[in-house]
Coordinates of C-alpha atoms and ligand atoms in Angstrom, one line a residue:
X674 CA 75.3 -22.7 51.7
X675 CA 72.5 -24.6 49.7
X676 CA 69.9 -22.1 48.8
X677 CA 68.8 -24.5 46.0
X678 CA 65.6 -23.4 45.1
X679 CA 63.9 -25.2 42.0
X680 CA 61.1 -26.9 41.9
X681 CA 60.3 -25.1 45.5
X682 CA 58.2 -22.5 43.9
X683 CA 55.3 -24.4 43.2
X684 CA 55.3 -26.1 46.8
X685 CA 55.0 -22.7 48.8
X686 CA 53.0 -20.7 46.5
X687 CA 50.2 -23.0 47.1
X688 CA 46.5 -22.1 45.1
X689 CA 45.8 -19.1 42.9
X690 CA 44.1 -16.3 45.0
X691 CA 40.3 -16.0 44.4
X692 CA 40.6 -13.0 42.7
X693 CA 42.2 -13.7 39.6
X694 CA 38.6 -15.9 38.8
X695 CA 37.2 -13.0 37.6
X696 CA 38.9 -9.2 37.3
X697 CA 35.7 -7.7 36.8
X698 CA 34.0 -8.3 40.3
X699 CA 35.5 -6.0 43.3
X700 CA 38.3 -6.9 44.4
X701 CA 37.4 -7.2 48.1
X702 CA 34.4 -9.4 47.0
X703 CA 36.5 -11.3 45.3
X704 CA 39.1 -11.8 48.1
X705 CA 37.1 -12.5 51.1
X706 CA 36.6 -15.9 50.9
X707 CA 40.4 -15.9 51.2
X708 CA 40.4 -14.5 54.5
X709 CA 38.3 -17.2 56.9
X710 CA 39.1 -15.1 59.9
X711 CA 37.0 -12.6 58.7
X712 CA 33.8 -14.6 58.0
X713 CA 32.4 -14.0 62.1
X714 CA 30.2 -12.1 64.2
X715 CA 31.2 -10.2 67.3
X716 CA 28.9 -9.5 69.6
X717 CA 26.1 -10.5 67.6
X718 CA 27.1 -8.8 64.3
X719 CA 29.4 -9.7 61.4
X720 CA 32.8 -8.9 62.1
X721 CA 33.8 -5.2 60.8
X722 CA 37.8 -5.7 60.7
X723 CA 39.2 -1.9 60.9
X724 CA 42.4 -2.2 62.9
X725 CA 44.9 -3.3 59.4
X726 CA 47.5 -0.6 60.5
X727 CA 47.9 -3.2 63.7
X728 CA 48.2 -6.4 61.8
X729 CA 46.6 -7.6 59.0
X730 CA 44.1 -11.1 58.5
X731 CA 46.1 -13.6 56.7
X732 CA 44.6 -15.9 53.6
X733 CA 44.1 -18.9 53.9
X734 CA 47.0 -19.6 51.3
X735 CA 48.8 -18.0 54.4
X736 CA 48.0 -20.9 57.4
X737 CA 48.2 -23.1 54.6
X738 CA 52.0 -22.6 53.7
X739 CA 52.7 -22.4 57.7
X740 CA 50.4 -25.1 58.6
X741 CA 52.5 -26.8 55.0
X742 CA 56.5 -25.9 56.7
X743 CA 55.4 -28.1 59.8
X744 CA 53.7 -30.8 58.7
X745 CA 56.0 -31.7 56.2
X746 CA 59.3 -30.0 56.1
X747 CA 60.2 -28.6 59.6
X748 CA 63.8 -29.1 60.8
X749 CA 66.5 -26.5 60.9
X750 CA 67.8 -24.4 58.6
X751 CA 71.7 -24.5 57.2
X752 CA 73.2 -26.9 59.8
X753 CA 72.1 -30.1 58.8
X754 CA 72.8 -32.4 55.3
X755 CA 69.6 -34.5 55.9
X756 CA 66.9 -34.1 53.3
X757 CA 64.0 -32.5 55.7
X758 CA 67.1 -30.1 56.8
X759 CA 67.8 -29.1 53.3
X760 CA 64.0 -28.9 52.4
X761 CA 63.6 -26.5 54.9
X762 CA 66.7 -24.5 53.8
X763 CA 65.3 -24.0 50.5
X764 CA 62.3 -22.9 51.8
X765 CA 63.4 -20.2 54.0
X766 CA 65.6 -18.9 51.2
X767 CA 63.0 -19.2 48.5
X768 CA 61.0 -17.0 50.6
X769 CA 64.0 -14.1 51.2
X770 CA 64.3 -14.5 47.5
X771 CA 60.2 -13.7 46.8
X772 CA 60.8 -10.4 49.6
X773 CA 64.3 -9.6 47.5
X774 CA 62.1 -9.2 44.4
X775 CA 58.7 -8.1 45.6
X776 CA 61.0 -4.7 46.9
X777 CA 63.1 -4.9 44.0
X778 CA 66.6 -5.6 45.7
X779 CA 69.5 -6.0 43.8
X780 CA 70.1 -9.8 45.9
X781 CA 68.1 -11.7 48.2
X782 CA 71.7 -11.3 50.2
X783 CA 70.2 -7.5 51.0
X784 CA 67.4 -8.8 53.2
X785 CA 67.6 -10.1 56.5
X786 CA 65.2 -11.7 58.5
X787 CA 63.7 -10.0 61.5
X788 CA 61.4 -10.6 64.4
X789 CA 59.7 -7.5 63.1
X790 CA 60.5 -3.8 61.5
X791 CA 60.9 -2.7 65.2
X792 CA 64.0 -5.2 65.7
X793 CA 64.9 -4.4 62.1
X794 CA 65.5 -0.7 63.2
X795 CA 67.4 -1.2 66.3
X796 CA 69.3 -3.7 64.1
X797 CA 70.9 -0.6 62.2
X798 CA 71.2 1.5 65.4
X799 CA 73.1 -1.2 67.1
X800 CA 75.2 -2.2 64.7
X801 CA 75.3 1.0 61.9
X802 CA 74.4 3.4 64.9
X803 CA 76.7 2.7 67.7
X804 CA 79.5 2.0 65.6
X805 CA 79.7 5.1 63.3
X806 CA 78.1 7.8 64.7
X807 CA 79.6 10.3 67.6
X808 CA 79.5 13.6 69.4
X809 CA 77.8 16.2 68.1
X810 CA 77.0 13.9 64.7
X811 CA 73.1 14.3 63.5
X812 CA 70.3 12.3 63.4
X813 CA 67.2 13.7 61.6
X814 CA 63.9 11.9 62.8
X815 CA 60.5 13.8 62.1
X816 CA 57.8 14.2 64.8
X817 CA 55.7 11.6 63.5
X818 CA 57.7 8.5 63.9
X819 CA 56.2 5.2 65.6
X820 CA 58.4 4.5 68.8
X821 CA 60.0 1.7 67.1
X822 CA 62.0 4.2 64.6
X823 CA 61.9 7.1 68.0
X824 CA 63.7 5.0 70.9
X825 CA 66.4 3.0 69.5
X826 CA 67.6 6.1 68.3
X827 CA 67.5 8.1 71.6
X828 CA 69.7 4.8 72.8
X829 CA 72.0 5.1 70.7
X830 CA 72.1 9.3 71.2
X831 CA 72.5 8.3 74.6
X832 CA 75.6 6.2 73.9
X833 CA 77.1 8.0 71.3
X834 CA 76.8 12.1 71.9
X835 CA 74.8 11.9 68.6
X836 CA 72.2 14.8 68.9
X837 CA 68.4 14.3 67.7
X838 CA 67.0 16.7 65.2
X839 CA 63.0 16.6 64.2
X840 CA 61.3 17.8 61.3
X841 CA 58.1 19.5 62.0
X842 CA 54.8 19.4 59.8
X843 CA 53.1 21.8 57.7
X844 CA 50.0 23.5 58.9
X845 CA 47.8 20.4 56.7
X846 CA 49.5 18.1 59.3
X847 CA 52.2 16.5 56.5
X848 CA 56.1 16.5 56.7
X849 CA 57.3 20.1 56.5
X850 CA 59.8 19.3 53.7
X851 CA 61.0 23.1 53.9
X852 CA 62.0 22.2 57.7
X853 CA 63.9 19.3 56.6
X854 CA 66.0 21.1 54.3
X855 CA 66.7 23.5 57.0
X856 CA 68.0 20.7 59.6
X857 CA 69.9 19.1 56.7
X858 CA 74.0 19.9 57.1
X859 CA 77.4 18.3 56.9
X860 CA 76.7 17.0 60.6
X861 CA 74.0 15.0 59.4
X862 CA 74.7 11.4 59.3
X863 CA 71.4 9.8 59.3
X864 CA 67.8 10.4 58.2
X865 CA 65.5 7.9 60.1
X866 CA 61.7 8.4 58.4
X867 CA 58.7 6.9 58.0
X868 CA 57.2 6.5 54.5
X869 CA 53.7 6.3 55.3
X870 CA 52.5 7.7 59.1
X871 CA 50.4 5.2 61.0
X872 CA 48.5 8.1 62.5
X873 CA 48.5 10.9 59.8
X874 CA 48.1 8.5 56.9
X875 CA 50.3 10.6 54.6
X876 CA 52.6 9.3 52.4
X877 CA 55.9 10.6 52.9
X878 CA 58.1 11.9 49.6
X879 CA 61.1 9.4 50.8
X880 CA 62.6 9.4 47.2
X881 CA 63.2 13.1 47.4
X882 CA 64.1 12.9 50.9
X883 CA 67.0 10.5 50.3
X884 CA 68.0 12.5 47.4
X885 CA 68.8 15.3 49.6
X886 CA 70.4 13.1 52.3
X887 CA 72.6 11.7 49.9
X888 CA 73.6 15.6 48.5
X889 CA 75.0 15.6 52.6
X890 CA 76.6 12.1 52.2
X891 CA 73.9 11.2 54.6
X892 CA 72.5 7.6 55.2
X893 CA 68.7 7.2 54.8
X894 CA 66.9 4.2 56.8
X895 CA 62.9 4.6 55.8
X896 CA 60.3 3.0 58.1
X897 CA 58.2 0.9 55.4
X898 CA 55.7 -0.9 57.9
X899 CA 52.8 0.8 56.6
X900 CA 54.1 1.3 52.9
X901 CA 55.0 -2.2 51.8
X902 CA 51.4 -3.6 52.8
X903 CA 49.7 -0.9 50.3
X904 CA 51.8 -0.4 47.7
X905 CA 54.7 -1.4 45.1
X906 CA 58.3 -0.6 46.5
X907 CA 61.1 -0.2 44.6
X908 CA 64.0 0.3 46.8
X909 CA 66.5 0.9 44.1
X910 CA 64.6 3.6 43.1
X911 CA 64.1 4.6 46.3
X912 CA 67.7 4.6 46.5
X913 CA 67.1 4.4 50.6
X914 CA 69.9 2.7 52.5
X915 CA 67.9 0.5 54.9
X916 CA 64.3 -0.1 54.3
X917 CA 62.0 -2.4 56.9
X918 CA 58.9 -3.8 57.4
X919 CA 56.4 -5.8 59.3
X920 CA 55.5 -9.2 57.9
X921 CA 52.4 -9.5 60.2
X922 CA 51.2 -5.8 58.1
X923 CA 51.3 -7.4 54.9
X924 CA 49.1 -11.0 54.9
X925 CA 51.9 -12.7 56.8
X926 CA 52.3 -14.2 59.9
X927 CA 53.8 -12.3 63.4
X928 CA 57.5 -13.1 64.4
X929 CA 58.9 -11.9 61.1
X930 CA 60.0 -8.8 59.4
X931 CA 62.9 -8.4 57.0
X932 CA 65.4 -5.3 56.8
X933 CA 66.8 -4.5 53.1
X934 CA 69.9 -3.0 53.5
X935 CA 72.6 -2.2 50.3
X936 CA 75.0 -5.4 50.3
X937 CA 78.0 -2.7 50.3
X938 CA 76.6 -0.8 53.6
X939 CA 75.7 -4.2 55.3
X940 CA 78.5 -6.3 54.6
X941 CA 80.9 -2.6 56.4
X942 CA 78.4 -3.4 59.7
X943 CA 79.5 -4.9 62.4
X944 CA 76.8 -7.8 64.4
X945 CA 74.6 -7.3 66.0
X946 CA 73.2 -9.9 68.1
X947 CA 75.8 -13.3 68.0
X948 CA 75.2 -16.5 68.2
X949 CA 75.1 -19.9 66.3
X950 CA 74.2 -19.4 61.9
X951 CA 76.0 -15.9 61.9
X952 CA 79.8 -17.4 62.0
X953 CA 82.0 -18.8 60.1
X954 CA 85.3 -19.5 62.2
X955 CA 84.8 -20.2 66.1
X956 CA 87.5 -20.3 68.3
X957 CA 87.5 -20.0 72.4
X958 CA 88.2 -16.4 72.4
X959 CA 87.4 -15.1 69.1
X960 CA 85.3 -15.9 65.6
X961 CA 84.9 -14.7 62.7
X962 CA 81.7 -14.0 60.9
X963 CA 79.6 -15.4 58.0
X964 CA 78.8 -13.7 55.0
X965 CA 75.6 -11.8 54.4
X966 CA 72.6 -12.4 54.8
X967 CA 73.8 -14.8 57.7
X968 CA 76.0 -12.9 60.0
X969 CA 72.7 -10.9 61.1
X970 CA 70.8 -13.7 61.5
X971 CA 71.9 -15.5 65.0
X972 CA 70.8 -18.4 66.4
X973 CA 67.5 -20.7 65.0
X974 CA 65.4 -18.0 62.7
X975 CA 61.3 -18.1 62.2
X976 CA 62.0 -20.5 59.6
X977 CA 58.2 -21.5 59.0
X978 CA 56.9 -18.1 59.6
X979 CA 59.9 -16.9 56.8
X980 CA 57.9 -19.8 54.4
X981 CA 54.9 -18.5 55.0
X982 CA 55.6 -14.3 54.5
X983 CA 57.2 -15.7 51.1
X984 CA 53.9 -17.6 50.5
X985 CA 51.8 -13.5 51.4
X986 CA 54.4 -11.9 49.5
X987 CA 53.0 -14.4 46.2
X988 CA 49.6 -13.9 47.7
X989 CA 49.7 -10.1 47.1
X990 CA 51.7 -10.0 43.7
X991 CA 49.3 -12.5 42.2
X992 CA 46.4 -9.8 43.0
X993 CA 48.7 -6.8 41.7
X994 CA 50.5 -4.3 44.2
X995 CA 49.2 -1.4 41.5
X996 CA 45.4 -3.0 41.8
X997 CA 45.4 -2.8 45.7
X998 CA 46.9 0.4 45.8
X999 CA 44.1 1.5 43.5
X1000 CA 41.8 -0.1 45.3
X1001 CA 42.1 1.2 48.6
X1002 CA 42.7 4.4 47.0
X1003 CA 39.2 4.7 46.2
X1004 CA 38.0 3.1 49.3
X1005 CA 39.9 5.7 51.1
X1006 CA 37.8 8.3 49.3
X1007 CA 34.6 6.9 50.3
X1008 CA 35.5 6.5 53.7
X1009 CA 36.7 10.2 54.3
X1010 CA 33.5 11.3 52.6
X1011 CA 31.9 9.1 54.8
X1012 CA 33.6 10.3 58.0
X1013 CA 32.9 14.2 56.9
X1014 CA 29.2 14.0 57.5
X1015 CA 29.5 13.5 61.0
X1016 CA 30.7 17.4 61.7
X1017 CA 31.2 16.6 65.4
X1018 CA 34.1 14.6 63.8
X1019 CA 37.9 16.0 63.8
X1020 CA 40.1 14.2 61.4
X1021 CA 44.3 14.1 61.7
X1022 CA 46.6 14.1 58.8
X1023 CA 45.7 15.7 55.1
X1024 CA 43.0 14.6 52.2
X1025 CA 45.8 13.0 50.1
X1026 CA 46.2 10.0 52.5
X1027 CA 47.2 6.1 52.9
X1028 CA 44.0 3.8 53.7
X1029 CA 43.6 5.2 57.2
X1030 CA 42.6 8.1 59.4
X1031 CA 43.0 8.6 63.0
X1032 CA 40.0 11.3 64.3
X1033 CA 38.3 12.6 67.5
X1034 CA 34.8 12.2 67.9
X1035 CA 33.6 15.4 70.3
X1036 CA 34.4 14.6 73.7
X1037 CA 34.1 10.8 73.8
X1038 CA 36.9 9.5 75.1
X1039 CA 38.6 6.9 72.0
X1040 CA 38.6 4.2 74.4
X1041 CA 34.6 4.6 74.9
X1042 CA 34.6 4.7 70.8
X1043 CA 36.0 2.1 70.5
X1044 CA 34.7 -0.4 73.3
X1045 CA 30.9 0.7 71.9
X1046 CA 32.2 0.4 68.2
X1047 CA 33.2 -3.3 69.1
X1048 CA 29.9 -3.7 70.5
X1049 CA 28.5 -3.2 67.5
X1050 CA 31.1 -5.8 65.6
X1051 CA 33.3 -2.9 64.5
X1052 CA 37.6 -3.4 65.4
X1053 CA 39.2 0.0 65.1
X1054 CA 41.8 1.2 67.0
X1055 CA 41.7 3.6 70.4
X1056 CA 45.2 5.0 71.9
X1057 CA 48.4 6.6 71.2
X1058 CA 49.3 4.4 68.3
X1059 CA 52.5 4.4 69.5
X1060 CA 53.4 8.2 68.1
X1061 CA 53.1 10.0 71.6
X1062 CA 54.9 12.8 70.5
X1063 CA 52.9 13.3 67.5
X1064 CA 49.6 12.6 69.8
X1065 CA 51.3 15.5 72.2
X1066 CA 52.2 17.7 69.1
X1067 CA 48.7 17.9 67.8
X1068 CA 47.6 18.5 71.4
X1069 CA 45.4 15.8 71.4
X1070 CA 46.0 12.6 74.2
X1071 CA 44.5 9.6 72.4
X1072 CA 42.7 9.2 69.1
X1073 CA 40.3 6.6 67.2
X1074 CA 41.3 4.9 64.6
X1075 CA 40.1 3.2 61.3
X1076 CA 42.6 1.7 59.2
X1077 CA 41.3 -0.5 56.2
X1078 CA 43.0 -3.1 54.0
X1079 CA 42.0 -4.5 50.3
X1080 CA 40.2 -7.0 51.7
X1081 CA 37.3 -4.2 53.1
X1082 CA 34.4 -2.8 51.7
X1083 CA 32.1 0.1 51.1
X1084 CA 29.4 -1.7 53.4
X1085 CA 32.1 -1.8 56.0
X1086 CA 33.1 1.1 55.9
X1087 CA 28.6 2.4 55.9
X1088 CA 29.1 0.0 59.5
X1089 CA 31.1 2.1 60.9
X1090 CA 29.6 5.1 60.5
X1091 CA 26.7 3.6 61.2
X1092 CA 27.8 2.8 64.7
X1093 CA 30.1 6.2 65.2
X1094 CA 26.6 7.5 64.4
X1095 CA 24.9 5.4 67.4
X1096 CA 27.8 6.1 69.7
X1097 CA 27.3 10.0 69.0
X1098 CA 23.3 9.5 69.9
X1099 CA 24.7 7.8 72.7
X1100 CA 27.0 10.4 74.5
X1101 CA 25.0 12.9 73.0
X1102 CA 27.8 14.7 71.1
Ligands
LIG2474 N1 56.6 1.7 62.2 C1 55.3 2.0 61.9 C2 55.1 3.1 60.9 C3 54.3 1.3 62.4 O1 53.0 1.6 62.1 C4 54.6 0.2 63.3 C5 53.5 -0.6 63.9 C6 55.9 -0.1 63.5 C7 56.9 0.6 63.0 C8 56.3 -1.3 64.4 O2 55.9 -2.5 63.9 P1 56.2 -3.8 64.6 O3 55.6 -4.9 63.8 O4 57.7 -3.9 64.8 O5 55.6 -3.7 66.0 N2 52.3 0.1 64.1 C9 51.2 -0.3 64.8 C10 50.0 0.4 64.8 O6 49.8 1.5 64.2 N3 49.2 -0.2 65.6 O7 49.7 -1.2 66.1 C11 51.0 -1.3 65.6

């Protein structure tokens, strides 16, 4: 397989983002020329871009490496020996190389492409899931999970005889670590987690989670989506067996997400979906497979989307994983001091929090919120956010929510409360 990849570096990492020009200015001044997208009004007012947690803008480094793939290099990936063919290979591989070290893998052969961390997940529960697991044999899952890490399990309970365990949370709405000590056993074969909730905001303590999965010679899979946007990950420190994410979360384009997975652990997994790329020997009536990362990667992949998720991954190295963690720390701060002087305002999830917060605003309905919100240029997010049982374990139906990104700033942040502030006026809350 040619994964030749020098002299491919330079052509995918494309300019140097605005903000290494000058360290000293704000780093979400200095980013958002990078972001065109976010240089509009709505309704009359500049664009106030709250809804991160959903996707994320890209930079224009971003289009630029997609826009890059297909006017130059686009043809498929490891089939043909032409040059465009081969171009394109590189590419694709370059990028699995910049995701192998931007999570610290021990081999780009650890990550596999994915649609998305949702197919990423059912990608272990299909092929890990159905495969190892059976009666009576325990999955622990905690009551905050998105769908995406909820459902593919409850399949594969279904299939299997595998019984579903949740931990709870702690009265300051965070994982009740006590209560997952208490559901770990010798039945337990999995832990299924997310790192960081996309409703609660907290941060998860995975590393000490694994560590006592591993003491029960249980498997760990963590649900990264909103962690590997915000912050530096280190899955060998981690020590997590499976580990996915979103590209479309973190700067890059929709239609591609990677799984990491330890080589040893993937290459014992059977396939899961078949196809073309992921063989080695065909014959009419049976085949065998193609070494990793391929054999999980059937048919034609996202190939320029895969190019340009490698060109976000240099995007937000070259600004500093540490620095945007830091960043939106602080930002974070100002915004849930800004959100406690509206009293009327009930906030989910504890002060020690990831760059969002999911609230009620008296009796407004977060659909209302949110449609007057936009009015006034502000996107945030109204719903379930896909965590219904979390939604129904807080006793609460739907909820608003702001979720921010490096690229916003104080004054967005003084917008929306600005027009939760007119909205309250409005329904006279
Ligand atoms: N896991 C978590 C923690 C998420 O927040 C999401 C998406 C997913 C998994 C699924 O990601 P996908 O790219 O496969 O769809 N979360 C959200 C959200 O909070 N609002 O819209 C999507």
């Amino acid at each position: 397989m040619a994964t030749q990849t020098e002299g491919m570096e330079n052509l995918y990492r494309t300019t140097t983002p605005t903000a290494l020009v000058d360290p000293e200015l704000d780093l979400a001044a200095r980013v958002r020329p990078d972001f065109p997208l976010l240089d509009q009004t709505v309704n009359g007012h500049p664009l106030v871009y709250l809804d991160n947690a959903a996707t994320s803008q890209k930079p224009q480094v971003v289009l630029e490496a997609l826009a890059q793939y297909y006017r130059s290099d686009n043809a498929n990936v490891h089939r043909g020996v032409h040059t465009l063919s081969s171009r394109a290979t590189d590419a694709y591989e370059l990028a699995r190389e910049k995701i192998a070290r931007f999570v610290k893998a021990r081999s780009s052969q650890e990550i596999i492409y994915t649609r998305n961390a949702t197919e990423a997940i059912n990608l272990v529960a299909y092929s890990w899931g159905l495969s190892t697991l059976g009666p009576g044999d325990e999955i622990i899952l905690s009551v905050m999970e998105h769908h995406s890490n909820l459902i593919p399990w409850q399949l594969v309970a279904q299939k299997t005889g595998a019984v579903l365990r949740f931990v709870g949370l702690t009265p300051a709405e965070t994982l009740d670590l006590d209560h997952y000590r208490s559901l770990l056993s010798p039945k337990t074969r999995l832990v299924s987690l997310v790192q960081v909730s996309n409703t609660l905001g907290c941060i998860n303590p995975v590393q000490e989670v694994v560590r006592l999965a591993h003491a029960q010679g249980a498997r760990v899979l963590v649900d990264a989506c909103q962690g590997v946007p915000h912050m530096a990950i280190d899955v060998q420190a981690l020590d997590c067996d499976w580990l996915v994410a979103s590209g479309h979360k973190m700067c890059g384009p929709t239609g591609i997400g990677f799984l990491y997975g330890k080589l040893d652990l993937l290459r014992s997994m059977p396939p899961f979906l078949g196809g073309g790329e992921m063989i080695a020997d065909v014959f009419l009536d049976h085949a065998t497979y193609a070494d990793l990362p391929y054999r999980f990667e059937a048919g034609t992949p996202a190939i320029g989307e895969a190019v340009a998720l490698g060109a976000a991954v240099d995007y937000l190295q070259a600004l500093g994983m540490d620095q945007i963690h830091t960043y939106e720390v602080e930002l974070t701060a100002y915004l849930l001091a800004s959100l406690a002087k509206i009293p009327q305002l009930r906030l989910y999830g504890p002060p020690e929090r990831a760059a969002l917060a999911a609230f009620s605003f008296g009796t407004i309905h977060p659909h209302d919120l949110s449609t007057i919100l936009d009015q006034a240029g502000v996107a945030i997010r109204a719903g379930h956010h896909c965590t219904q049982p979390l939604h129904r374990h807080l006793r609460v139906q739907s909820t608003a929510r702001a979720s921010l990104y490096f690229y916003n700033t104080r004054a967005d942040i003084d917008a929306l409360i600005g027009a939760l502030e007119a909205a309250g006026e409005f329904f006279g809350v």
